[in-house]
Coordinates of N, CA, C and O in Angstrom, one line a residue:
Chain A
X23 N 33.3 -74.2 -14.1 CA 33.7 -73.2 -13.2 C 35.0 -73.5 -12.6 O 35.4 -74.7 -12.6
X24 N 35.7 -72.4 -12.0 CA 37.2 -73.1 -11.4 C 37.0 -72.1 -9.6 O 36.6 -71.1 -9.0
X25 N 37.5 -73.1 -9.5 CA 37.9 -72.8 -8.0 C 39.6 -72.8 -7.5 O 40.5 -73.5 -8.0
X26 N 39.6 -72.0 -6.5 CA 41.4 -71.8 -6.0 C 41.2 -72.1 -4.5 O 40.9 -71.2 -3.7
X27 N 41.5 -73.3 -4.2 CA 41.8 -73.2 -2.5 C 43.3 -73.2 -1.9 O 44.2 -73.9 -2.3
X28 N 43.5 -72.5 -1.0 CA 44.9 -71.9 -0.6 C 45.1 -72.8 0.9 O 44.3 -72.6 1.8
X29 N 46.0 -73.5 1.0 CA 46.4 -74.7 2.0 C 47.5 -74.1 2.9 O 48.6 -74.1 2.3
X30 N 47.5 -73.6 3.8 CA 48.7 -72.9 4.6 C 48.5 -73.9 6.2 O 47.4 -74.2 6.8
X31 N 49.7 -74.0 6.4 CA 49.9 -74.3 7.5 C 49.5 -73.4 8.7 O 49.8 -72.2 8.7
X32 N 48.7 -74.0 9.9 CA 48.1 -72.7 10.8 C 49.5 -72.4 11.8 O 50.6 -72.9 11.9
X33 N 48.8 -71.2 12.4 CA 49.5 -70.1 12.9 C 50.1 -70.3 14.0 O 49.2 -70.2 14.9
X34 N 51.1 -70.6 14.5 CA 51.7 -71.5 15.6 C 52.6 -73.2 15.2 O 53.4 -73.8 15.9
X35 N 52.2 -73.3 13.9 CA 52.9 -74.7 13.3 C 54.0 -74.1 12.9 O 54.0 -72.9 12.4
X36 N 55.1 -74.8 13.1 CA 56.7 -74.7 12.4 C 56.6 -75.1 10.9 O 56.1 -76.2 10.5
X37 N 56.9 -74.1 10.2 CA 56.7 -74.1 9.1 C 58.6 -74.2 8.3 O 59.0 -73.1 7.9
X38 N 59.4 -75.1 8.1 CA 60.5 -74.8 7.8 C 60.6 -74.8 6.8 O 61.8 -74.5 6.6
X39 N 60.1 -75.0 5.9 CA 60.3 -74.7 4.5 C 60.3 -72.9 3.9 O 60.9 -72.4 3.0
X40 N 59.1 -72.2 5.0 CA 59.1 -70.9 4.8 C 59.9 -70.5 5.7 O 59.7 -69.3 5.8
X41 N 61.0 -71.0 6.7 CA 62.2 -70.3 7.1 C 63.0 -70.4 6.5 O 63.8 -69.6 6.7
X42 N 63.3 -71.3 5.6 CA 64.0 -71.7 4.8 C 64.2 -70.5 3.5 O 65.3 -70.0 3.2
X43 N 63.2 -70.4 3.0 CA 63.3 -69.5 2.4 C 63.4 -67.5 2.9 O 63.8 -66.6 2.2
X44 N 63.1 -67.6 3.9 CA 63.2 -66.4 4.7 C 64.8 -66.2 4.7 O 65.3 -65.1 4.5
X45 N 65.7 -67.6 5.2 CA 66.9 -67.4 5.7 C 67.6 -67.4 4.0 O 68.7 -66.8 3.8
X46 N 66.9 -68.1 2.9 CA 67.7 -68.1 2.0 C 67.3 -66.6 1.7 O 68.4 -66.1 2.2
X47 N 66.6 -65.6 1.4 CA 66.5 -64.4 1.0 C 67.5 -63.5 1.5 O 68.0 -62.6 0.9
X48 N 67.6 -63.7 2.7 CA 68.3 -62.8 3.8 C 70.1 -62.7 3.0 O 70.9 -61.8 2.7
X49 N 70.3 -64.2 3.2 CA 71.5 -64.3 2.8 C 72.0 -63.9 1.1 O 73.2 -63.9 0.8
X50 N 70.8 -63.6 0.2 CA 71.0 -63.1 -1.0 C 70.9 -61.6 -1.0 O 71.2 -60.9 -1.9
X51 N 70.6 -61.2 0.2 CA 70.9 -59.7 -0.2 C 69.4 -59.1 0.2 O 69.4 -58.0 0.8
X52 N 68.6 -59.5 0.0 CA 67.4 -58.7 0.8 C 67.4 -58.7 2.1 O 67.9 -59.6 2.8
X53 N 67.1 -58.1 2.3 CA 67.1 -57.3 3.2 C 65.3 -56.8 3.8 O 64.3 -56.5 3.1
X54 N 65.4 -57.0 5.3 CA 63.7 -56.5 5.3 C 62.7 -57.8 5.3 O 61.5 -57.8 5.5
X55 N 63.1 -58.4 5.1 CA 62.5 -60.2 5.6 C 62.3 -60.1 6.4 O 63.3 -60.1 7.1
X56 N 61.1 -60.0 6.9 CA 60.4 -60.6 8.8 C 60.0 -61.7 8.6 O 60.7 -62.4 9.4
X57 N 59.4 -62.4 8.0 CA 58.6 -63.8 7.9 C 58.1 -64.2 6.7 O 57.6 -63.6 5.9
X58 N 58.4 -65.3 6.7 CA 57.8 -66.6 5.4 C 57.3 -67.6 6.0 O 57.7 -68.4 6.9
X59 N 55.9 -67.6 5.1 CA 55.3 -68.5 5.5 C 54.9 -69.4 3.4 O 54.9 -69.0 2.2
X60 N 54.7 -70.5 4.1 CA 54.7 -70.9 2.4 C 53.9 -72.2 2.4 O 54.4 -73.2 2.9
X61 N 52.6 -72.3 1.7 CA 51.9 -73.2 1.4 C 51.4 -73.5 0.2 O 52.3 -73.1 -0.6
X62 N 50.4 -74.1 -0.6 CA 49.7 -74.8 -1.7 C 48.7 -73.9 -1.8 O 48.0 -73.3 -0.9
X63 N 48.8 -73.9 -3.2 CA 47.3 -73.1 -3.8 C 47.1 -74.6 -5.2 O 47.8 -75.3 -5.9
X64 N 45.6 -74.3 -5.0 CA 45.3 -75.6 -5.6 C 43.8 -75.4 -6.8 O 42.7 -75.0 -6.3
X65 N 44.0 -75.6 -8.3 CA 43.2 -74.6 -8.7 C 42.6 -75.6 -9.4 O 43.3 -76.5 -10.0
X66 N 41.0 -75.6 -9.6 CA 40.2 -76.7 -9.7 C 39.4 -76.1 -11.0 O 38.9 -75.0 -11.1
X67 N 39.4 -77.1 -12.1 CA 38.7 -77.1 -13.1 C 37.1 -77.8 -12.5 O 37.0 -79.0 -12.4
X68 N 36.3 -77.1 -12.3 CA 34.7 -78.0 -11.8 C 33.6 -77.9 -13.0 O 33.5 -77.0 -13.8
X69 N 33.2 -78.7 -12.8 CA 31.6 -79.1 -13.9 C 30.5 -78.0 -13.5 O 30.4 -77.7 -12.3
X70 N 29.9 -77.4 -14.4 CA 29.1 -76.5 -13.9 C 28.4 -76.9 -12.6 O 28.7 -78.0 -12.2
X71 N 27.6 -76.3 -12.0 CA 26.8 -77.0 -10.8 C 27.4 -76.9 -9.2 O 26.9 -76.5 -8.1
X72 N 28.4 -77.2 -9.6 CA 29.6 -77.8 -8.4 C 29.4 -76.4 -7.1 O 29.1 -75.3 -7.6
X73 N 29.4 -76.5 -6.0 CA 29.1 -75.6 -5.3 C 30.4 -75.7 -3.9 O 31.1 -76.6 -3.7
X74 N 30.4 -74.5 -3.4 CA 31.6 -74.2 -2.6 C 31.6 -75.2 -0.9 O 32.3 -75.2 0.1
X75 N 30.2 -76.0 -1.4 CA 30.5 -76.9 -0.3 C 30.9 -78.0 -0.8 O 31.8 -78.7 -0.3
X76 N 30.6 -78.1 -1.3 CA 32.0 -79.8 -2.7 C 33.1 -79.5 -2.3 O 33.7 -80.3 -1.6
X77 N 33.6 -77.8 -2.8 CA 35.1 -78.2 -2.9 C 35.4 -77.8 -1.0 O 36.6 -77.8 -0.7
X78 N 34.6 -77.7 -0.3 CA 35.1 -77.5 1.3 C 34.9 -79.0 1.5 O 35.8 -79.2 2.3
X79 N 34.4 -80.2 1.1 CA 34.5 -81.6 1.1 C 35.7 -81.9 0.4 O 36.4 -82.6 1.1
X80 N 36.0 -81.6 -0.5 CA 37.5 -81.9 -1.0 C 38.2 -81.3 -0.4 O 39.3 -81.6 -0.9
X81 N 38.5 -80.3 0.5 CA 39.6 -79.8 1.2 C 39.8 -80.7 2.6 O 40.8 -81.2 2.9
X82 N 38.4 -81.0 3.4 CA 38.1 -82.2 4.4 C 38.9 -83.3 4.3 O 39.9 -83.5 4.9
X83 N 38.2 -83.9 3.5 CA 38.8 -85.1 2.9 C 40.1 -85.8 2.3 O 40.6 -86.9 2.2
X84 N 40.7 -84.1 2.0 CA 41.6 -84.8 0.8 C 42.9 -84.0 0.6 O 44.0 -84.4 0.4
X85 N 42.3 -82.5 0.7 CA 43.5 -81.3 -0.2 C 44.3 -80.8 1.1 O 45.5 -80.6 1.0
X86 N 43.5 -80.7 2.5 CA 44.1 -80.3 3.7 C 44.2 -80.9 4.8 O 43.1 -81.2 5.1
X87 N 45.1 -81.1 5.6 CA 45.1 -81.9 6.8 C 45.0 -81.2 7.8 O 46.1 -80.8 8.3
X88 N 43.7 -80.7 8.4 CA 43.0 -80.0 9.4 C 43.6 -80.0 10.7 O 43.5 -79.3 11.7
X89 N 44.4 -81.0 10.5 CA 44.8 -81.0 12.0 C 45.7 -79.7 12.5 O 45.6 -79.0 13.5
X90 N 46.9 -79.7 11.1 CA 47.8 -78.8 11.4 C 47.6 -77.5 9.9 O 48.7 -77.0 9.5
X91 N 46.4 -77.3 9.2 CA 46.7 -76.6 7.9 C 44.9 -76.4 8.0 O 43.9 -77.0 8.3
X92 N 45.3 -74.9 7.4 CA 43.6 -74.5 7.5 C 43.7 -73.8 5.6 O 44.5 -73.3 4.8
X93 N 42.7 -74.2 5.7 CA 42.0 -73.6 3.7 C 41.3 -72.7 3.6 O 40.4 -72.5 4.5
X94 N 41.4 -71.9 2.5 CA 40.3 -71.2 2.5 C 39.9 -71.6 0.4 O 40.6 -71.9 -0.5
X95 N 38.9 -71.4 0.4 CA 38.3 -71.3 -0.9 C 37.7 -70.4 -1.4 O 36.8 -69.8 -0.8
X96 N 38.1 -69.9 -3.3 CA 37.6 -69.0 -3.9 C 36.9 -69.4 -5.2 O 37.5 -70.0 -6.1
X97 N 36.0 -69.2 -5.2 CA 35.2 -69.5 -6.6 C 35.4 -68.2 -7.6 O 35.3 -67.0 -7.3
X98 N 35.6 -68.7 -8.6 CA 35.5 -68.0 -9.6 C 34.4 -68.2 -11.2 O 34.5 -67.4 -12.1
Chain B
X12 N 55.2 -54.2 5.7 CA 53.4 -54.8 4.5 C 53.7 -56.5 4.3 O 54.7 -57.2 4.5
X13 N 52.6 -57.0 3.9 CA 53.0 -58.4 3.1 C 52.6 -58.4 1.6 O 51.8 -57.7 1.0
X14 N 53.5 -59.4 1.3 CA 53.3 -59.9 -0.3 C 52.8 -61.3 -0.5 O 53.2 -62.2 0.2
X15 N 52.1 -61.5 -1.2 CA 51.7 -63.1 -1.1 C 52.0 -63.2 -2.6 O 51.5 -62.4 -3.4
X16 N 53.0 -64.4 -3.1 CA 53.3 -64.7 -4.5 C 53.1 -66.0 -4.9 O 53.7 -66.9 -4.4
X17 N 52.1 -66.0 -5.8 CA 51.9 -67.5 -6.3 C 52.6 -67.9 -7.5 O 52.9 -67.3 -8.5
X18 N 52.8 -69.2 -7.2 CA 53.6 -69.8 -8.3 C 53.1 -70.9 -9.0 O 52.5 -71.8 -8.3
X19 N 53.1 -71.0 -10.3 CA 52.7 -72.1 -10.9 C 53.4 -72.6 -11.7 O 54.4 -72.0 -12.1
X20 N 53.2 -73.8 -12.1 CA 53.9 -74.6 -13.7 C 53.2 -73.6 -14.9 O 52.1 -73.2 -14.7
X21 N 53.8 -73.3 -15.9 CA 53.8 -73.0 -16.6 C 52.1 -73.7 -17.5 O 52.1 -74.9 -17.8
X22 N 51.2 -73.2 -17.8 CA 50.5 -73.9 -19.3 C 51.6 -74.5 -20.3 O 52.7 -74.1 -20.8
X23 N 50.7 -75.9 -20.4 CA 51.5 -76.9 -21.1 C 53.1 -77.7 -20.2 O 54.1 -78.2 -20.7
X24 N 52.9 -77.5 -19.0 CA 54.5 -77.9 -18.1 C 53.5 -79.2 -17.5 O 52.4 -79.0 -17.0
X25 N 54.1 -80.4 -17.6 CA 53.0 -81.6 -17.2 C 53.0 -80.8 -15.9 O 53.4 -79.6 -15.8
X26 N 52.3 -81.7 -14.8 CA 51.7 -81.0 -13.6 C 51.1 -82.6 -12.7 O 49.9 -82.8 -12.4
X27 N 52.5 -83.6 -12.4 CA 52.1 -85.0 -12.2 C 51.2 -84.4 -10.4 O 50.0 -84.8 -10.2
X28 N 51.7 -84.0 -9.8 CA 50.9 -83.4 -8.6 C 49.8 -83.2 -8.4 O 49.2 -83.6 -7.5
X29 N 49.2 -82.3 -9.5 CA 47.6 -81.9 -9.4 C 47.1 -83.2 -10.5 O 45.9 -83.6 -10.6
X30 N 48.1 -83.7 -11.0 CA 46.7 -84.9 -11.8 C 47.0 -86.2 -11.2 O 46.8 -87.3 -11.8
X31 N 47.6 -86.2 -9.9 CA 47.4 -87.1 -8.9 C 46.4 -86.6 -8.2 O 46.5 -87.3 -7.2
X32 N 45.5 -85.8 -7.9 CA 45.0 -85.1 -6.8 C 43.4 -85.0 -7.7 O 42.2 -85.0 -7.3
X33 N 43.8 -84.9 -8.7 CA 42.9 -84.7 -9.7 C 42.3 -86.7 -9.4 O 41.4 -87.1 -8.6
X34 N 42.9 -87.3 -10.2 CA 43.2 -89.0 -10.0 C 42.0 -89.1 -8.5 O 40.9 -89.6 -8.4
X35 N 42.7 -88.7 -7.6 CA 42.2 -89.2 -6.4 C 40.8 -88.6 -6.2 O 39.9 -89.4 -5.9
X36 N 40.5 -87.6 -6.4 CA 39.4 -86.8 -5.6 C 38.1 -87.6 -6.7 O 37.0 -87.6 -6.4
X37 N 38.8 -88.3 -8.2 CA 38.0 -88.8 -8.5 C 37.6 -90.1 -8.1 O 36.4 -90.4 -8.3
X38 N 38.4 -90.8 -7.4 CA 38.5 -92.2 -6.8 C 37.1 -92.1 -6.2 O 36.0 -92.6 -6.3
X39 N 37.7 -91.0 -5.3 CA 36.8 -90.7 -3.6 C 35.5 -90.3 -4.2 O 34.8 -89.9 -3.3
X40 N 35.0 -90.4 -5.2 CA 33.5 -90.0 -5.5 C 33.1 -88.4 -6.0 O 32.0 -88.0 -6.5
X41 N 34.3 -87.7 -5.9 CA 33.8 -86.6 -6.4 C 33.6 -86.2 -8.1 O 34.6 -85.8 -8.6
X42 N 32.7 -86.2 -8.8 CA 32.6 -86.5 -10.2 C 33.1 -84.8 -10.6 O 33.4 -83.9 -9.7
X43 N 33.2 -84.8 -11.9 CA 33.3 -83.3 -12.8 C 34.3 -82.3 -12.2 O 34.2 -81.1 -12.1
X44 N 35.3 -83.2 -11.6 CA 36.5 -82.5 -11.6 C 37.6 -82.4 -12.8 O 38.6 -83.1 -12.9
X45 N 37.1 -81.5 -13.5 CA 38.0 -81.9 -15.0 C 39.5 -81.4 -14.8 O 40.1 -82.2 -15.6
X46 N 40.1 -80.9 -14.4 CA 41.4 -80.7 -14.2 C 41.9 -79.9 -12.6 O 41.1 -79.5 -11.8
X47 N 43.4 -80.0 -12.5 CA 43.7 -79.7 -11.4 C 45.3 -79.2 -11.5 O 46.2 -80.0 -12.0
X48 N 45.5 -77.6 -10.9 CA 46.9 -77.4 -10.8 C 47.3 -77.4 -10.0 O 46.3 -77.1 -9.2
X49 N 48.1 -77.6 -9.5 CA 49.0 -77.3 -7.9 C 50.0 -76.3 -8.5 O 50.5 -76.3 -9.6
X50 N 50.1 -75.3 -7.4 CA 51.4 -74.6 -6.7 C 51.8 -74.6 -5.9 O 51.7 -75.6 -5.1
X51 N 52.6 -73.0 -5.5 CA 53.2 -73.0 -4.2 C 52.4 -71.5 -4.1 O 52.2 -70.9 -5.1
X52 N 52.0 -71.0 -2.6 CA 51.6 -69.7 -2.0 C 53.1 -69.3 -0.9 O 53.6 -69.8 0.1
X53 N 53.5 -68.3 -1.5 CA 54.1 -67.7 -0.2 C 54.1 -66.4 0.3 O 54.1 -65.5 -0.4
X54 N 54.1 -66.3 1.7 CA 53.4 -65.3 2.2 C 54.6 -64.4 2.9 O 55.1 -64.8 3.9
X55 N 54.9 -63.1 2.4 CA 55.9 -62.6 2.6 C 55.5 -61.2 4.3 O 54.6 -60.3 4.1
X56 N 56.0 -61.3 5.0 CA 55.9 -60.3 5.9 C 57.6 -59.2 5.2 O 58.8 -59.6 5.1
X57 N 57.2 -58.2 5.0 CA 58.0 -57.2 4.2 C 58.1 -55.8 5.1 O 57.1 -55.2 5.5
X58 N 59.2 -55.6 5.3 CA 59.8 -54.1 6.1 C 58.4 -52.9 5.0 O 57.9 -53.0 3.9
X59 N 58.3 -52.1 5.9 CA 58.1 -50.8 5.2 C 58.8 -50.8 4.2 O 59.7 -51.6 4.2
X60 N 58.8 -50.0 3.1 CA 58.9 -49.0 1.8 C 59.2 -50.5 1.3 O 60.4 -50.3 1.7
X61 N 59.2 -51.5 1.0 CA 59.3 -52.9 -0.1 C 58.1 -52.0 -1.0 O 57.1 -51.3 -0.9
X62 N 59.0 -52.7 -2.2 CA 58.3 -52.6 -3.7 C 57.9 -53.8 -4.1 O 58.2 -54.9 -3.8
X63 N 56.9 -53.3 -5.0 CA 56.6 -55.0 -6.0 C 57.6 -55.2 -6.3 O 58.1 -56.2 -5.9
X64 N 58.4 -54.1 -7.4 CA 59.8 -54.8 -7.6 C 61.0 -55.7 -7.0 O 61.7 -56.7 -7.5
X65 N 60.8 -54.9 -5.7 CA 62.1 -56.2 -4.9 C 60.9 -57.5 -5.0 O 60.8 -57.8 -6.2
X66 N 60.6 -57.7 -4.7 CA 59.5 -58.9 -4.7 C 59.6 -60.0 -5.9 O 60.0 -61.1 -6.0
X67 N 59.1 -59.2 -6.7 CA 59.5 -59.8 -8.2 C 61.0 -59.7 -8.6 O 61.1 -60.2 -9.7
X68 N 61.9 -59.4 -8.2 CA 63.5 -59.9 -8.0 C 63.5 -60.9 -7.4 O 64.0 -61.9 -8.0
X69 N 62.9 -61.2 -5.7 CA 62.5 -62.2 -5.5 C 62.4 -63.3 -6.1 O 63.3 -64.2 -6.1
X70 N 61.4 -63.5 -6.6 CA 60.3 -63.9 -7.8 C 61.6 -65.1 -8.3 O 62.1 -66.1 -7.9
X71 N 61.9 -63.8 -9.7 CA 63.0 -64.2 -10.5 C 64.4 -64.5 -9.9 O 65.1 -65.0 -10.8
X72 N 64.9 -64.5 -9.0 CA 66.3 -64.9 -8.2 C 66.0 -66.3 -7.5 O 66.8 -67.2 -7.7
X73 N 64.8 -66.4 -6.6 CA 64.5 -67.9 -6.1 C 63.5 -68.2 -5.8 O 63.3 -69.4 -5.6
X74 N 62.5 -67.3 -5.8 CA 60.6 -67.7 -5.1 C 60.8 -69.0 -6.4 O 60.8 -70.1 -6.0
X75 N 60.9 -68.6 -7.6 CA 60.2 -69.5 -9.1 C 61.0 -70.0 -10.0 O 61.6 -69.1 -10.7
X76 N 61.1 -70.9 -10.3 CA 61.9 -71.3 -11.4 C 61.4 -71.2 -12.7 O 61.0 -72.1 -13.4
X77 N 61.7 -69.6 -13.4 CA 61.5 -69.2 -14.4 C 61.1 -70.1 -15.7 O 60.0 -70.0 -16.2
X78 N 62.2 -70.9 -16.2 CA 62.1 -71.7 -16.9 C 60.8 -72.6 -16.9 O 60.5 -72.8 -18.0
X79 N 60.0 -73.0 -16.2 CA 58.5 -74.0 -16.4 C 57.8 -73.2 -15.5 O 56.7 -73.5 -15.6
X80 N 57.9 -72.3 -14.5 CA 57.1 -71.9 -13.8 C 56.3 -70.2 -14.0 O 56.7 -69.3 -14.8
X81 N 55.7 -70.1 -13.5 CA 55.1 -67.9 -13.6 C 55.1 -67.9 -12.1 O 54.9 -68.9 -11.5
X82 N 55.2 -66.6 -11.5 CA 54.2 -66.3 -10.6 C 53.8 -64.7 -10.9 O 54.1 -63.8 -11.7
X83 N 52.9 -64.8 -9.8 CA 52.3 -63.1 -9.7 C 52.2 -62.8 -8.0 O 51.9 -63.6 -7.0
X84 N 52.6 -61.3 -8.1 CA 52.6 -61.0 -6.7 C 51.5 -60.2 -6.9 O 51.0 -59.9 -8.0
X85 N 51.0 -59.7 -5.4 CA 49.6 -59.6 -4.9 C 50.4 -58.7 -3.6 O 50.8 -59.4 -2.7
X86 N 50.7 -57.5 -3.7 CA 50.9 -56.9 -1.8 C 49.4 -56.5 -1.4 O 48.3 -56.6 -2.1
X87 N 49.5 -56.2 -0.6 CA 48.1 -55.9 0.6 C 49.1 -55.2 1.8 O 48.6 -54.8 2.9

């Protein structure tokens, strides 16, 4: 089974890498840029079985730093 | 509106990131993790009337480095 969990920095954290890219777009000519935000998507090859509380233990543990980045997970 | 565009390495583009991640989560006890990709998620806040098109100009001008990478956009 595969799983995709998406790692974004939470809502209030300075995120400069996605202004970075906001300010690089702007200056290439788009236009209409309000906000960039930009994080990790992380896509998991699992052994049958494996259940969406495993990979919320691997996001705990390992894939996200809760302090300042929240996950979400999708099974497929 | 927003656009959220994921990016990946290419099938067959090594991927030392996720098979470090892959590496580790095995360390940590987690068994039947058979593979692992990393990307990038970014989350676009877009003026009114934006197309998938400008997006995917985007895309191809700087979100992705065409050559080893894909993405796909997603508006909502």
């Amino acid at each position: 089974m595969k799983a995709r969990v998406h790692v974004m920095l939470k809502t209030g954290v300075l995120d400069p890498q996605g202004e970075a890219v906001r300010h690089a777009l702007g200056a290439m000519g788009f236009d209409g840029v309000q906000a960039v935000r930009q994080g990790k998507v992380i896509e998991l090859d699992l052994a049958e079985g494996a259940t969406r509380a495993d990979v919320e233990q691997m996001c705990e543990k390992l894939l996200a730093n809760t302090v300042i980045e929240s996950y979400s997970v999708e099974l497929a």
